[in-house]
Coordinates of C-alpha atoms in Angstrom, one line a residue:
Chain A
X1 CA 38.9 -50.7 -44.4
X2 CA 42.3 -51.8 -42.9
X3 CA 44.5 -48.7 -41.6
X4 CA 46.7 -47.8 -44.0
X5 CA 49.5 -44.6 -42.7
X6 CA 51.6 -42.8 -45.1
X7 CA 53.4 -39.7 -43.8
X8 CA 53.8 -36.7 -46.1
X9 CA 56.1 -33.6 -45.6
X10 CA 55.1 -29.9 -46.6
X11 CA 58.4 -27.8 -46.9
X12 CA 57.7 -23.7 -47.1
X13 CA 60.7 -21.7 -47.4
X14 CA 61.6 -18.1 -48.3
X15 CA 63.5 -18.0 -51.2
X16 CA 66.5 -15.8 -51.9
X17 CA 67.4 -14.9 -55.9
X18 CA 69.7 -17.7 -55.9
X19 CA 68.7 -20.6 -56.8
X20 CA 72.0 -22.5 -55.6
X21 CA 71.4 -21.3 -52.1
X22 CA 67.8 -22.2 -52.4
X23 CA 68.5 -26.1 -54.1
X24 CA 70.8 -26.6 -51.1
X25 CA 68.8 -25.0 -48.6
X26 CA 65.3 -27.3 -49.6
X27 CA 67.2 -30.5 -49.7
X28 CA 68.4 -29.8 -45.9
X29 CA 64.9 -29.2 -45.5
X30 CA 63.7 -32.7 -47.3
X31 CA 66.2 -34.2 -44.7
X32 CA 64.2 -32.4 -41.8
X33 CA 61.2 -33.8 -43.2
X34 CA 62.3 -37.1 -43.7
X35 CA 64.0 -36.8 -40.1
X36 CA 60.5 -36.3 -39.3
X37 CA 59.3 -39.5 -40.5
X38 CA 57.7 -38.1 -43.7
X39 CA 57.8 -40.3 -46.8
X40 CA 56.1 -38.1 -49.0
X41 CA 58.1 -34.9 -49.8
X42 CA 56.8 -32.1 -51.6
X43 CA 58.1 -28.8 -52.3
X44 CA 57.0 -24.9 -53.6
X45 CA 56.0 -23.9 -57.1
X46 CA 59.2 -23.3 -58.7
X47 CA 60.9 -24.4 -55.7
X48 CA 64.3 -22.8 -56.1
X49 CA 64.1 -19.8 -57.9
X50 CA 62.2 -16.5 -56.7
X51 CA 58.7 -16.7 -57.5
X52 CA 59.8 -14.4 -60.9
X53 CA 56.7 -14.0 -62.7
X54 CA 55.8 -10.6 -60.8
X55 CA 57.9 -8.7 -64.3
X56 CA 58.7 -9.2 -67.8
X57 CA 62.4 -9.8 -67.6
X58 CA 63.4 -12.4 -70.7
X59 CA 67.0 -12.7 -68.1
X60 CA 64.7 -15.3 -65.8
X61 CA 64.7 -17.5 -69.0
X62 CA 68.2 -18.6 -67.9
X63 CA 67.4 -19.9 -64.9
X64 CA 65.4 -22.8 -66.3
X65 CA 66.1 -26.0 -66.0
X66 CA 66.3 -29.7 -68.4
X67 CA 64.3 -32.7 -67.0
X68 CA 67.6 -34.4 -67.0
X69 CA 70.4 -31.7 -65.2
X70 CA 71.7 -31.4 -62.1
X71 CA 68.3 -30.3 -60.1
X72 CA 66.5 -33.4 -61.0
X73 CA 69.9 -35.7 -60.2
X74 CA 70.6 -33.9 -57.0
X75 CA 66.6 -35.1 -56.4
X76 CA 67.0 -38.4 -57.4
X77 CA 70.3 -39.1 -54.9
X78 CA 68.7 -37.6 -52.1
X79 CA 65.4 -39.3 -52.8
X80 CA 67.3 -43.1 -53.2
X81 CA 69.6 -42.1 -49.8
X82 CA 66.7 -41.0 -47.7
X83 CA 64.4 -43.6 -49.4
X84 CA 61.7 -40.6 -49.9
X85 CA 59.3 -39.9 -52.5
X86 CA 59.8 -36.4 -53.9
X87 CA 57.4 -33.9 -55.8
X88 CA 60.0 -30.7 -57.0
X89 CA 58.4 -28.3 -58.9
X90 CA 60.8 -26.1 -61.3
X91 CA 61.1 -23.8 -64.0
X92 CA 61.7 -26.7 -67.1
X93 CA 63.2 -25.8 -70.0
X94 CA 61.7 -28.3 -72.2
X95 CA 63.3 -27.5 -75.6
X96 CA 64.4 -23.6 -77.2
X97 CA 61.4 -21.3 -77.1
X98 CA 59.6 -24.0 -74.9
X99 CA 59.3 -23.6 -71.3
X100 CA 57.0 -24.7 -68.5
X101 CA 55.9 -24.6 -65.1
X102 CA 56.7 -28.3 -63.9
X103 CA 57.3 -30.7 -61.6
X104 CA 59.3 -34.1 -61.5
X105 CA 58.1 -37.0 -59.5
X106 CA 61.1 -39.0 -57.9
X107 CA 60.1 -42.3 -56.6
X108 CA 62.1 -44.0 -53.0
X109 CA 64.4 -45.4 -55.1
X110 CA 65.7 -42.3 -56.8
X111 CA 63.4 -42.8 -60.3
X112 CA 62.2 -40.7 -62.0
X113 CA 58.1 -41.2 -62.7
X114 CA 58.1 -38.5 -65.3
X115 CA 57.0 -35.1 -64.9
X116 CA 53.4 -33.0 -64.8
X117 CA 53.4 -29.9 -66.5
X118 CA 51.0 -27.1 -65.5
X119 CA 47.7 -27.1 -67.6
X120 CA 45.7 -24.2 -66.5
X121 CA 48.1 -20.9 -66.7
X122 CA 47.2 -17.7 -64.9
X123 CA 48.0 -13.9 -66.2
X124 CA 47.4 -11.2 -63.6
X125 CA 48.5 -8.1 -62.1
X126 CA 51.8 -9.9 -60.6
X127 CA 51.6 -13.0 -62.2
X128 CA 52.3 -12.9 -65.6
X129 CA 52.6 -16.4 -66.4
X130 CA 51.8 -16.7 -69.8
X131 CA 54.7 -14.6 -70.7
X132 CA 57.4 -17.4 -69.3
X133 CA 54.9 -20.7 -69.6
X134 CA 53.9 -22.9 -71.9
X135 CA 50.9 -24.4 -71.4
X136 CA 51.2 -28.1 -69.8
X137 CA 49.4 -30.4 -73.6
X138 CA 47.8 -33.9 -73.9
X139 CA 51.6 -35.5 -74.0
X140 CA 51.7 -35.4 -70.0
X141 CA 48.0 -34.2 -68.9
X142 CA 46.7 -34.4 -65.6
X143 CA 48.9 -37.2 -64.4
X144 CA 48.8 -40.0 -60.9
X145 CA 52.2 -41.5 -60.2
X146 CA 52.0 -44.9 -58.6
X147 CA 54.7 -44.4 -55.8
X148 CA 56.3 -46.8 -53.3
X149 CA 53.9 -45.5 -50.8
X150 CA 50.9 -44.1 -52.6
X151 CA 48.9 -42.8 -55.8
X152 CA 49.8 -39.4 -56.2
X153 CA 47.9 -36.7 -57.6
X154 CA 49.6 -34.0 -59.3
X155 CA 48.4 -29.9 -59.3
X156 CA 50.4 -26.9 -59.5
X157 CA 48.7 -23.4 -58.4
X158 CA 46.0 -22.0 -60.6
X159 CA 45.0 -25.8 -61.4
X160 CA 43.7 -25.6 -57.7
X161 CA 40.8 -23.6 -58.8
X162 CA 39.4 -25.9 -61.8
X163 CA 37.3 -28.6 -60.2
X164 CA 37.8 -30.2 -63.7
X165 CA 41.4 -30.9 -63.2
X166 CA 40.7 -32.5 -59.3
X167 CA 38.2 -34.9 -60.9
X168 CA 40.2 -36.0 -63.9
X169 CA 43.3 -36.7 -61.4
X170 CA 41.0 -38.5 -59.0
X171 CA 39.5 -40.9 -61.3
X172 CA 42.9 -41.9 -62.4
X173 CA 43.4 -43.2 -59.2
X174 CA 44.8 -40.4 -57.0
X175 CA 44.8 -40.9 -53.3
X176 CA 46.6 -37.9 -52.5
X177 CA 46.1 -34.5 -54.3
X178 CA 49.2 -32.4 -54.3
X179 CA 49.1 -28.6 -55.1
X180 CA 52.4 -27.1 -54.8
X181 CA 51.3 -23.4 -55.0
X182 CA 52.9 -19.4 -54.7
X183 CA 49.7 -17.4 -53.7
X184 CA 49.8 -14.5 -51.4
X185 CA 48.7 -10.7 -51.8
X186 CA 50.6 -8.0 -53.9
X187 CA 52.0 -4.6 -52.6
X188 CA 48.7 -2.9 -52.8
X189 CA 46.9 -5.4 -51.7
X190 CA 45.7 -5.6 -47.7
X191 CA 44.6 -7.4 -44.7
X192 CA 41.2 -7.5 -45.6
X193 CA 41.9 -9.1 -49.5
X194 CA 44.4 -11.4 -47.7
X195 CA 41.3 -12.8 -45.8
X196 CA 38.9 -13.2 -48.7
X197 CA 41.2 -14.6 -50.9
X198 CA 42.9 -17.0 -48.3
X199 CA 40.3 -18.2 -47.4
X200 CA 38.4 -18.9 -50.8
X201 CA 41.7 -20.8 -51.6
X202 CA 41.3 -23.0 -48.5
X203 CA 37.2 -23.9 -49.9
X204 CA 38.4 -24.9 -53.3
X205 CA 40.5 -26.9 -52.5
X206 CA 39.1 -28.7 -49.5
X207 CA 35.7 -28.9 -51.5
X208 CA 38.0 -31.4 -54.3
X209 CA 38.7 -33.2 -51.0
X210 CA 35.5 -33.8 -50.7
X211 CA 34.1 -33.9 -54.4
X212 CA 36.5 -36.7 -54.7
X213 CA 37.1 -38.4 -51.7
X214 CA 40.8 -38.4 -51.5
X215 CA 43.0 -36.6 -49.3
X216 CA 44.7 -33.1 -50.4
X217 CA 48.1 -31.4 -49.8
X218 CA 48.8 -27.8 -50.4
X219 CA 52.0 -26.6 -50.6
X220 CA 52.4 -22.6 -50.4
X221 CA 55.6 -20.3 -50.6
X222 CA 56.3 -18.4 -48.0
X223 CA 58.3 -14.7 -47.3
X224 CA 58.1 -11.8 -49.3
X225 CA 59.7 -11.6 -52.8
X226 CA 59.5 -8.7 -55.4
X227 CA 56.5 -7.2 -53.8
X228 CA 54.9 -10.0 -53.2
X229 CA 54.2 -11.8 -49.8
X230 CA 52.8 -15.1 -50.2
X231 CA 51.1 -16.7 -47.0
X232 CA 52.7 -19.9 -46.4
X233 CA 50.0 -21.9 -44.9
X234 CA 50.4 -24.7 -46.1
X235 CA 47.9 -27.6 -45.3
X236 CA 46.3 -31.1 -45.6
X237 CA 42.8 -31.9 -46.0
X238 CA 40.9 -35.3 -45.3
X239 CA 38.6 -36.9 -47.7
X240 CA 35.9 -35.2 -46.6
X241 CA 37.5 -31.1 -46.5
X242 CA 38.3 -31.4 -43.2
X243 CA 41.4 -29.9 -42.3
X244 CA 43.9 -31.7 -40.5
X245 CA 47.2 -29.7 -40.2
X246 CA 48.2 -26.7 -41.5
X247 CA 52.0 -24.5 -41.1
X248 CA 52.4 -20.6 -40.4
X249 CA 53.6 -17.9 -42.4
X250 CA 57.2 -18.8 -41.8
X251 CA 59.9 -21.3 -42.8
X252 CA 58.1 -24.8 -41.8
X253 CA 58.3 -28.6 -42.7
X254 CA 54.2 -29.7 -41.9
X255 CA 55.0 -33.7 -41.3
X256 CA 51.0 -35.3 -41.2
X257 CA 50.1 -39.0 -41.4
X258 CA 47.2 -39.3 -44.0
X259 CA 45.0 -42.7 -43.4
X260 CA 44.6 -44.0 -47.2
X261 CA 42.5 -46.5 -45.6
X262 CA 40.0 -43.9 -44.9
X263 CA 39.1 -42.5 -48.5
X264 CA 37.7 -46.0 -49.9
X265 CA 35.1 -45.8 -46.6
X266 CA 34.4 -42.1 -47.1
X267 CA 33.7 -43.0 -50.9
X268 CA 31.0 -45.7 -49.4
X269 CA 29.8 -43.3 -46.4
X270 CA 29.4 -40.3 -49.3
X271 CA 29.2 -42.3 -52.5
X272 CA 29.5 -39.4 -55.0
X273 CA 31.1 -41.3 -58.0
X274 CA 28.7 -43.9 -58.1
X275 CA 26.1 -41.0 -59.1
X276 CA 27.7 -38.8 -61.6
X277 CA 25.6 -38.3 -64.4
X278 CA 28.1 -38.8 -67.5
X279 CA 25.5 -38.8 -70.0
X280 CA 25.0 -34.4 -69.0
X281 CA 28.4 -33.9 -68.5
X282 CA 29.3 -33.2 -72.2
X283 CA 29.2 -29.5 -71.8
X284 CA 31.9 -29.3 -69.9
X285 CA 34.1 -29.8 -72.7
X286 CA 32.4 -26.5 -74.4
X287 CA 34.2 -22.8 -73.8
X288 CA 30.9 -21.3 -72.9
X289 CA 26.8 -21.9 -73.9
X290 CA 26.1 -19.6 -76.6
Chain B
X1 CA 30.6 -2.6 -63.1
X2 CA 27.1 -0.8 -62.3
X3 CA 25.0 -1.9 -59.6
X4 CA 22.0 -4.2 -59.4
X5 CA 21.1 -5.3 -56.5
X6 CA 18.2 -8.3 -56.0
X7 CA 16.7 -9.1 -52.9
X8 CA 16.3 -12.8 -52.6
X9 CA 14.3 -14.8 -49.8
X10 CA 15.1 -18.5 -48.5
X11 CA 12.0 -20.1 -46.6
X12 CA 12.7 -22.8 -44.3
X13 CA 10.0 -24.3 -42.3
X14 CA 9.1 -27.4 -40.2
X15 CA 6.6 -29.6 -42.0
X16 CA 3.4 -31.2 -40.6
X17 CA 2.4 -35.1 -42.4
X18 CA -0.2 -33.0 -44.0
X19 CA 0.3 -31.8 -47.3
X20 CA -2.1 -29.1 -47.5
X21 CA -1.4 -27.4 -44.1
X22 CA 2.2 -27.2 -45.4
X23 CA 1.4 -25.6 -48.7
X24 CA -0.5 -22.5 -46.8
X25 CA 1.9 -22.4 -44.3
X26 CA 5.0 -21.8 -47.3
X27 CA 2.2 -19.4 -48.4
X28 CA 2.2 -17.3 -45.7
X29 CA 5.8 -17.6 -45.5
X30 CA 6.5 -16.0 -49.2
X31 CA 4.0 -13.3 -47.8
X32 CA 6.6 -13.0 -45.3
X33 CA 9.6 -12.8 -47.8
X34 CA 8.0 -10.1 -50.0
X35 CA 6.8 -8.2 -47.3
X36 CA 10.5 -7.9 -46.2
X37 CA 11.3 -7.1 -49.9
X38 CA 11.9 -10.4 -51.6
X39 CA 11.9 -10.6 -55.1
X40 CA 13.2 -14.6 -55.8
X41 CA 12.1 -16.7 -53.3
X42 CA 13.0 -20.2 -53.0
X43 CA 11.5 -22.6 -50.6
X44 CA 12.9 -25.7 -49.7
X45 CA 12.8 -29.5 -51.0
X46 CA 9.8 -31.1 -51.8
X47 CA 8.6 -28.4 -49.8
X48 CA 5.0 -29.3 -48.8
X49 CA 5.6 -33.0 -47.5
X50 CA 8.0 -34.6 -44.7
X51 CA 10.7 -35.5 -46.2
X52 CA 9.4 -38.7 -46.8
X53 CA 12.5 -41.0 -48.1
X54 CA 13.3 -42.0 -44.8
X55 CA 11.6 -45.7 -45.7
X56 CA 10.2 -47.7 -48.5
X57 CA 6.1 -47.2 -48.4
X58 CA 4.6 -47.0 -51.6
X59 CA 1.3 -45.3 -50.2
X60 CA 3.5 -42.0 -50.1
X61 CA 3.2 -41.9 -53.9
X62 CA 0.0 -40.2 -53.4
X63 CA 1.5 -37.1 -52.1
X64 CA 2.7 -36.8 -56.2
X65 CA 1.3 -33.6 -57.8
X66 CA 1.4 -33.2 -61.3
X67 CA 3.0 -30.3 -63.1
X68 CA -0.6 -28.6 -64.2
X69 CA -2.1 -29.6 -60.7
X70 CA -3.4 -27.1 -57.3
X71 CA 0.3 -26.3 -55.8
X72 CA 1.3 -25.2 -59.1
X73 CA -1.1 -22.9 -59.9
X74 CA -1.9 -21.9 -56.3
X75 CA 2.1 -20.7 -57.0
X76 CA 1.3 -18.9 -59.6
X77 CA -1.6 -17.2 -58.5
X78 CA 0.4 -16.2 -55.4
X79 CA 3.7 -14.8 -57.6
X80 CA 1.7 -13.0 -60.1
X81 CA -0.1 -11.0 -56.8
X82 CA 3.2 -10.3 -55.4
X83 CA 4.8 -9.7 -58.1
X84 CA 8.0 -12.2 -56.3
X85 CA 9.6 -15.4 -58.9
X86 CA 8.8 -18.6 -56.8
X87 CA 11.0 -21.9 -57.0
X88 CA 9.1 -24.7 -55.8
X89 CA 10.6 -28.1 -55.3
X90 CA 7.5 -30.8 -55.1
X91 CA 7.1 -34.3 -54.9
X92 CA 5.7 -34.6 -58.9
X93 CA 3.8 -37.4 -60.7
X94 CA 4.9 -37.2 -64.9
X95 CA 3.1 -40.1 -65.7
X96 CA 2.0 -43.5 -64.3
X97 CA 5.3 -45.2 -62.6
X98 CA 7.5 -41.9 -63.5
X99 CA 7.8 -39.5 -60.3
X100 CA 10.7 -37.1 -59.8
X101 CA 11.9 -35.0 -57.3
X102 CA 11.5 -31.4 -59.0
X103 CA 10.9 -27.9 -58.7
X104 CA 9.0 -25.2 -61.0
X105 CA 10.2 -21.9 -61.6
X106 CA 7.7 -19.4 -61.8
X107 CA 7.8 -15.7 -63.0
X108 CA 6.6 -12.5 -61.0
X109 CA 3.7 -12.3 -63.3
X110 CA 2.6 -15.7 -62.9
X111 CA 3.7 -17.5 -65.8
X112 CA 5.1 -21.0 -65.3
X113 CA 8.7 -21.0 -66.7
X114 CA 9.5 -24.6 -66.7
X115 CA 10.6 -27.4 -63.9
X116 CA 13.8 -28.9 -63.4
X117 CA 14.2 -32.4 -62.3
X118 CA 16.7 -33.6 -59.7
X119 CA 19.8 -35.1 -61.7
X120 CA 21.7 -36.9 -59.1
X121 CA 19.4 -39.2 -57.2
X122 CA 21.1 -40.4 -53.4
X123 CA 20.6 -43.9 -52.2
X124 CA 21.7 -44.3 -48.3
X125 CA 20.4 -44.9 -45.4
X126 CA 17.6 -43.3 -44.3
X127 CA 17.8 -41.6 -47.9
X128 CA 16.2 -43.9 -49.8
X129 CA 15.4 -41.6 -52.7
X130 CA 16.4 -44.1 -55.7
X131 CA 12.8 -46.1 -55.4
X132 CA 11.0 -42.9 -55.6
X133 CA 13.1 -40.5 -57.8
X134 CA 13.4 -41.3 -61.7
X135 CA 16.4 -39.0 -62.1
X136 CA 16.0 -35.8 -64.6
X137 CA 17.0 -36.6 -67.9
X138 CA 18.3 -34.8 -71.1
X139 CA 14.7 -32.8 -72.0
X140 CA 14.9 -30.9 -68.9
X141 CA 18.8 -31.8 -68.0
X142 CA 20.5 -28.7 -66.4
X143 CA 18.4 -25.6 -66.7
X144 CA 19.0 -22.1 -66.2
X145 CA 15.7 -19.5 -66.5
X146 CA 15.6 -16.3 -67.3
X147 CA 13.5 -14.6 -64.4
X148 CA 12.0 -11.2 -64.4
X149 CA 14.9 -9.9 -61.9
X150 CA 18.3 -12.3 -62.6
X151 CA 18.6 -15.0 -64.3
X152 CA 18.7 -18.1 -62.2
X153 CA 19.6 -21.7 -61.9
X154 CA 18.5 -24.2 -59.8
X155 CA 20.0 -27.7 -58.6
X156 CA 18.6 -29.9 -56.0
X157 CA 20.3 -31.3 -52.8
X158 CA 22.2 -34.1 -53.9
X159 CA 23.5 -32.3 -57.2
X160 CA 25.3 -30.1 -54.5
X161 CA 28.1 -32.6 -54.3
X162 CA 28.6 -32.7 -58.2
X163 CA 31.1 -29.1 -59.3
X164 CA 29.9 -30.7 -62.9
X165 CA 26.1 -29.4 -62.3
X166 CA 27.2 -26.0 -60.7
X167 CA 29.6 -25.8 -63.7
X168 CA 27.1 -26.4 -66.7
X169 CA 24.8 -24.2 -65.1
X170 CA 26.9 -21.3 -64.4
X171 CA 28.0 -21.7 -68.2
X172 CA 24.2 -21.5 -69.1
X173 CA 24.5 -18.3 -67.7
X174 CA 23.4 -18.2 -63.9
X175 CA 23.5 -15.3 -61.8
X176 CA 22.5 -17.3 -58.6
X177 CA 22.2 -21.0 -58.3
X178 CA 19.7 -22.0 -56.0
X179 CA 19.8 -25.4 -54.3
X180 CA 16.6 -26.4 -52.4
X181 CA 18.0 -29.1 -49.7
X182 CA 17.3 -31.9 -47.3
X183 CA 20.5 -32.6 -45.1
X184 CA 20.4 -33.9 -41.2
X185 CA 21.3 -36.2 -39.3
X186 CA 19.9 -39.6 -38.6
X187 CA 18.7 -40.8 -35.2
X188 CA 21.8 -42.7 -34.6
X189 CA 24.4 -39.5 -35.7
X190 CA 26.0 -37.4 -32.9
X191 CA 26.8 -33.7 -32.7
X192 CA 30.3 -34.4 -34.3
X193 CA 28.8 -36.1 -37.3
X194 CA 27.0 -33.0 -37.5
X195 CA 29.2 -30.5 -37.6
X196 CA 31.6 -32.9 -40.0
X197 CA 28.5 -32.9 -42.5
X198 CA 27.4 -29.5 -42.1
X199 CA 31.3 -28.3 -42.7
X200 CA 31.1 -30.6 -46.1
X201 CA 28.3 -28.8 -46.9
X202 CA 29.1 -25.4 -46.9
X203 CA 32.4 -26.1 -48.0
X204 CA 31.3 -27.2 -51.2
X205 CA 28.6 -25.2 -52.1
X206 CA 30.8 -22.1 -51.3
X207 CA 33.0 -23.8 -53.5
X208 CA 30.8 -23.7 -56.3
X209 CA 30.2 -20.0 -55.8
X210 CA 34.5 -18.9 -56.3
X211 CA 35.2 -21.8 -59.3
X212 CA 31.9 -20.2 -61.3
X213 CA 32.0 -16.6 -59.9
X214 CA 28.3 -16.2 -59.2
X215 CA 26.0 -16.3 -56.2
X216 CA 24.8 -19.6 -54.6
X217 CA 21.7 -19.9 -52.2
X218 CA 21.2 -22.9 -50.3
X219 CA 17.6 -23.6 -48.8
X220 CA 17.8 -26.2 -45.9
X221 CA 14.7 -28.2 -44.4
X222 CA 14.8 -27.7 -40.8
X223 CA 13.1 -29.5 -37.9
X224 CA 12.7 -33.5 -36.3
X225 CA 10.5 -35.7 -39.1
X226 CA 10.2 -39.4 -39.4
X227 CA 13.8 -39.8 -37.2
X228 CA 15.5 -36.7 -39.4
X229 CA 16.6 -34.0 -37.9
X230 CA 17.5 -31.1 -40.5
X231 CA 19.5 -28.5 -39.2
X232 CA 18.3 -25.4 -41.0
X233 CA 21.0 -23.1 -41.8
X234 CA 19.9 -22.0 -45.5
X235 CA 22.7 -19.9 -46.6
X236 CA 23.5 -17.2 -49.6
X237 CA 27.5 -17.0 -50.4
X238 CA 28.9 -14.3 -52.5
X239 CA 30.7 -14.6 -55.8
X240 CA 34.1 -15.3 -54.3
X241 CA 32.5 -18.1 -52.1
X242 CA 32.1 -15.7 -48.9
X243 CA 28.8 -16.6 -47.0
X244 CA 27.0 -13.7 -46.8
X245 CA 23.8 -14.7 -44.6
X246 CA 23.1 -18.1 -43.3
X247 CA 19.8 -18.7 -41.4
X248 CA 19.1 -20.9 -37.7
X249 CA 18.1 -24.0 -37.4
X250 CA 14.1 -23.0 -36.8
X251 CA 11.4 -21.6 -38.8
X252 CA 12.7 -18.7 -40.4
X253 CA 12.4 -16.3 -43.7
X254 CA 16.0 -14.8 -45.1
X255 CA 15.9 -12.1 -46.9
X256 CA 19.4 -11.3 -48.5
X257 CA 20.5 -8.5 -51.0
X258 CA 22.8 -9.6 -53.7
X259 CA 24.5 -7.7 -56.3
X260 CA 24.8 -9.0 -59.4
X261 CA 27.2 -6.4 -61.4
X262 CA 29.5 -8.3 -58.5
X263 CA 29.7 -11.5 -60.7
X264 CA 31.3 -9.9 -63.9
X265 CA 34.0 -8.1 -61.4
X266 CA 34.2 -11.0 -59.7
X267 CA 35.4 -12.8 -63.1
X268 CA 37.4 -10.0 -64.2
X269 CA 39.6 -10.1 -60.9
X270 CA 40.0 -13.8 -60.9
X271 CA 39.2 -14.8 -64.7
X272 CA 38.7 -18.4 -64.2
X273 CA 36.7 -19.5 -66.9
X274 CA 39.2 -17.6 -69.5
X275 CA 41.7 -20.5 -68.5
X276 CA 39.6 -23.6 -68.8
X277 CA 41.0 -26.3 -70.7
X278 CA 38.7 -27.5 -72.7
X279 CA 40.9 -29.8 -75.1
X280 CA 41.5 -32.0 -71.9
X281 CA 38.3 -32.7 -70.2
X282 CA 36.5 -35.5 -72.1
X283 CA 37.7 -38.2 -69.6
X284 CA 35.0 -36.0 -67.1
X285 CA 32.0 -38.3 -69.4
X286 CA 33.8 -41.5 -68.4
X287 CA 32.7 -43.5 -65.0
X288 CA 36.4 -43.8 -64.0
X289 CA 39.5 -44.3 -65.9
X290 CA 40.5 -47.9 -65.7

């Protein structure tokens, strides 16, 4: 397979609670990466607000945002200036009562691809999602955006852990997963759970690598907000889980080349999706067997 | 949740060309495994031959047991006198030109459960396994049985790389998934190839073990045949994808205690299946979306 480089930027920032001050301060941060030679940006789950979810608080409602205001715009100009792709992921207020945990997909040339909507919604101790978002539905799906310089896969968070939702993405063409993410251990929470879950959250997610064949980009918050203290570490994995670079715990923009040239010859070294077996796979569509 | 712990025992062994030396030898081995408290043992793929698919050579056809032949019922004789469930993956002759790549699962008194067939059949060199292996179909499909002490599914090699088979089983209600295995490297791979492949390896069977919250056990060949060297290293990971024993690459009887009231916390704490989105995964029964 002929060599085929894209660069991709992973920006992890702590967040303050205003999400003026954190617009501004990740688009000086897409300008690092694209300094850096990235051409690929992508940004935190809800990338400038607090990570909110930690409370019921119906006042967070306010700080959602249309698919057509001034976060996306401000996206699209920088994205046509620095002739960047860009993956934002924001609180969307998609009509009254309707909310979701998004993300809009900017093409080089400042378009706007449309926008992936969370499908698989978590509701835990400190993350109670389901109070503030809508389920992602059939109208957007799992979603690949043909860019100017790749297929793009893409995730957000709790999708990570559905093999499901890696595979769908993948045979649409995906060369790139992305996973904009806010993991990290609550309050009560130690060293020992921050181990076992960071690193079961590195194996899912380098195991779709390699499932699928295609490369995968996690991107984590980072700093500690409302009791929580999420882990940064971002990373990238290659089409066959391995890892290839991976950022701290603090501020960071992780700048990697990714060889797309490589996941066609991994799928013809490991050739995994010549063999599913789609005539068994109709369970999967089932809640449970009972 | 309360307590239940089961002792379960992985046998790995080099294998002789002759078939009969190999089935006392995995004998004396499950002696082993319940003398060191093992009450599921599992032995490894087509587990009293070489691993044979290294060529094309029809006369190794022979080595095709039926289901009602010796090895099974010498199996049974042995599990009903220890008292120990025995998964045992043979070489087995269904009917004149229809051979599979299966296992039987037999109870601690003896009785014969049923067999499950390999679903996902490799093809690559030095894996030839497509000319020998028709590949399971939809009477025995993906099987789960309900042993004396857990109840237990069981995949082969190959369907390791598939989070589909680990999926559909865990929702037919596995405790432990058990994957009998044949992975090396070939003559002409390098000790980086190795530790690439092994990585893979884990990776994604740990994987299986966090997306479906139950325990996985991996049984590796081990030793040089026809050109192969497998490296050993059966494995049993936890519920949130930890590896919690892994064996050498030699001869060698693993004997692991796992809990299963561990699986229903484990799904409690991170309640993946609650969240799967079952209105939006019928593209998984398509070959690829184009």
């Amino acid at each position: 397979m002929a060599e085929q480089i894209v660069k991709i930027g992973l920006v992890q920032r702590p967040n303050s609670s205003n999400p003026k001050d954190n617009l501004y301060g990740h688009m000086g941060l897409i300008r690092k990466a694209s300094e850096k030679g990235a051409q690929i940006v992508c940004l935190q789950e809800l990338f400038n607000t607090p990570y909110f979810c930690t409370e019921y608080n119906n006042e967070y409602f306010d700080w959602a945002e249309p698919l057509d205001g001034v976060l996306v715009s401000s996206m699209q100009n920088l994205a046509e200036e620095l002739e960047v792709v860009i993956i934002a992921p924001f609180f969307e207020r998609r009509a009254s009562g309707v909310y979701h945990n998004s993300l809009v997909v900017i093409d080089a040339d400042g378009t706007k691809m449309g926008c992936y909507r969370k499908t698989h919604i978590p509701d835990d101790p400190g993350f109670y999602e389901k109070y503030y978002f809508t389920p992602g539905d059939e109208d957007t799906g799992f979603k690949v955006f043909e860019t100017r310089y790749a297929s793009i896969g893409t995730l957000i968070c709790w999708d990570q852990w559905y093999p499901e939702a890696a595979r769908i993405t993948a045979m649409k063409g995906a060369e790139i997963l992305f996973y904009p993410t806010a993991i990290g251990t609550l309050a009560t929470e130690g060293k020992t759970d921050k181990k076992k879950f960071k690193t079961a959250w590195e194996t899912i997610q380098c195991s779709h690598a390699i499932a699928n064949g295609c490369y995968v980009a996690s991107v984590n918050r980072v700093g500690k907000e409302y009791g929580s203290r999420f882990w940064g570490g971002s990373f990238v994995a290659g089409p066959f889980g391995e890892m290839i670079a991976q950022a701290g715990n603090k501020e960071e923009v992780l700048v990697t080349a990714c060889n797309l040239g490589n996941i066609e010859k991994q799928r013809q070294e490991w050739p995994f999706f010549r063999d599913r077996r789609i005539d068994l796979y109709a369970p999967l569509t089932k809640r449970v067997d009972d």
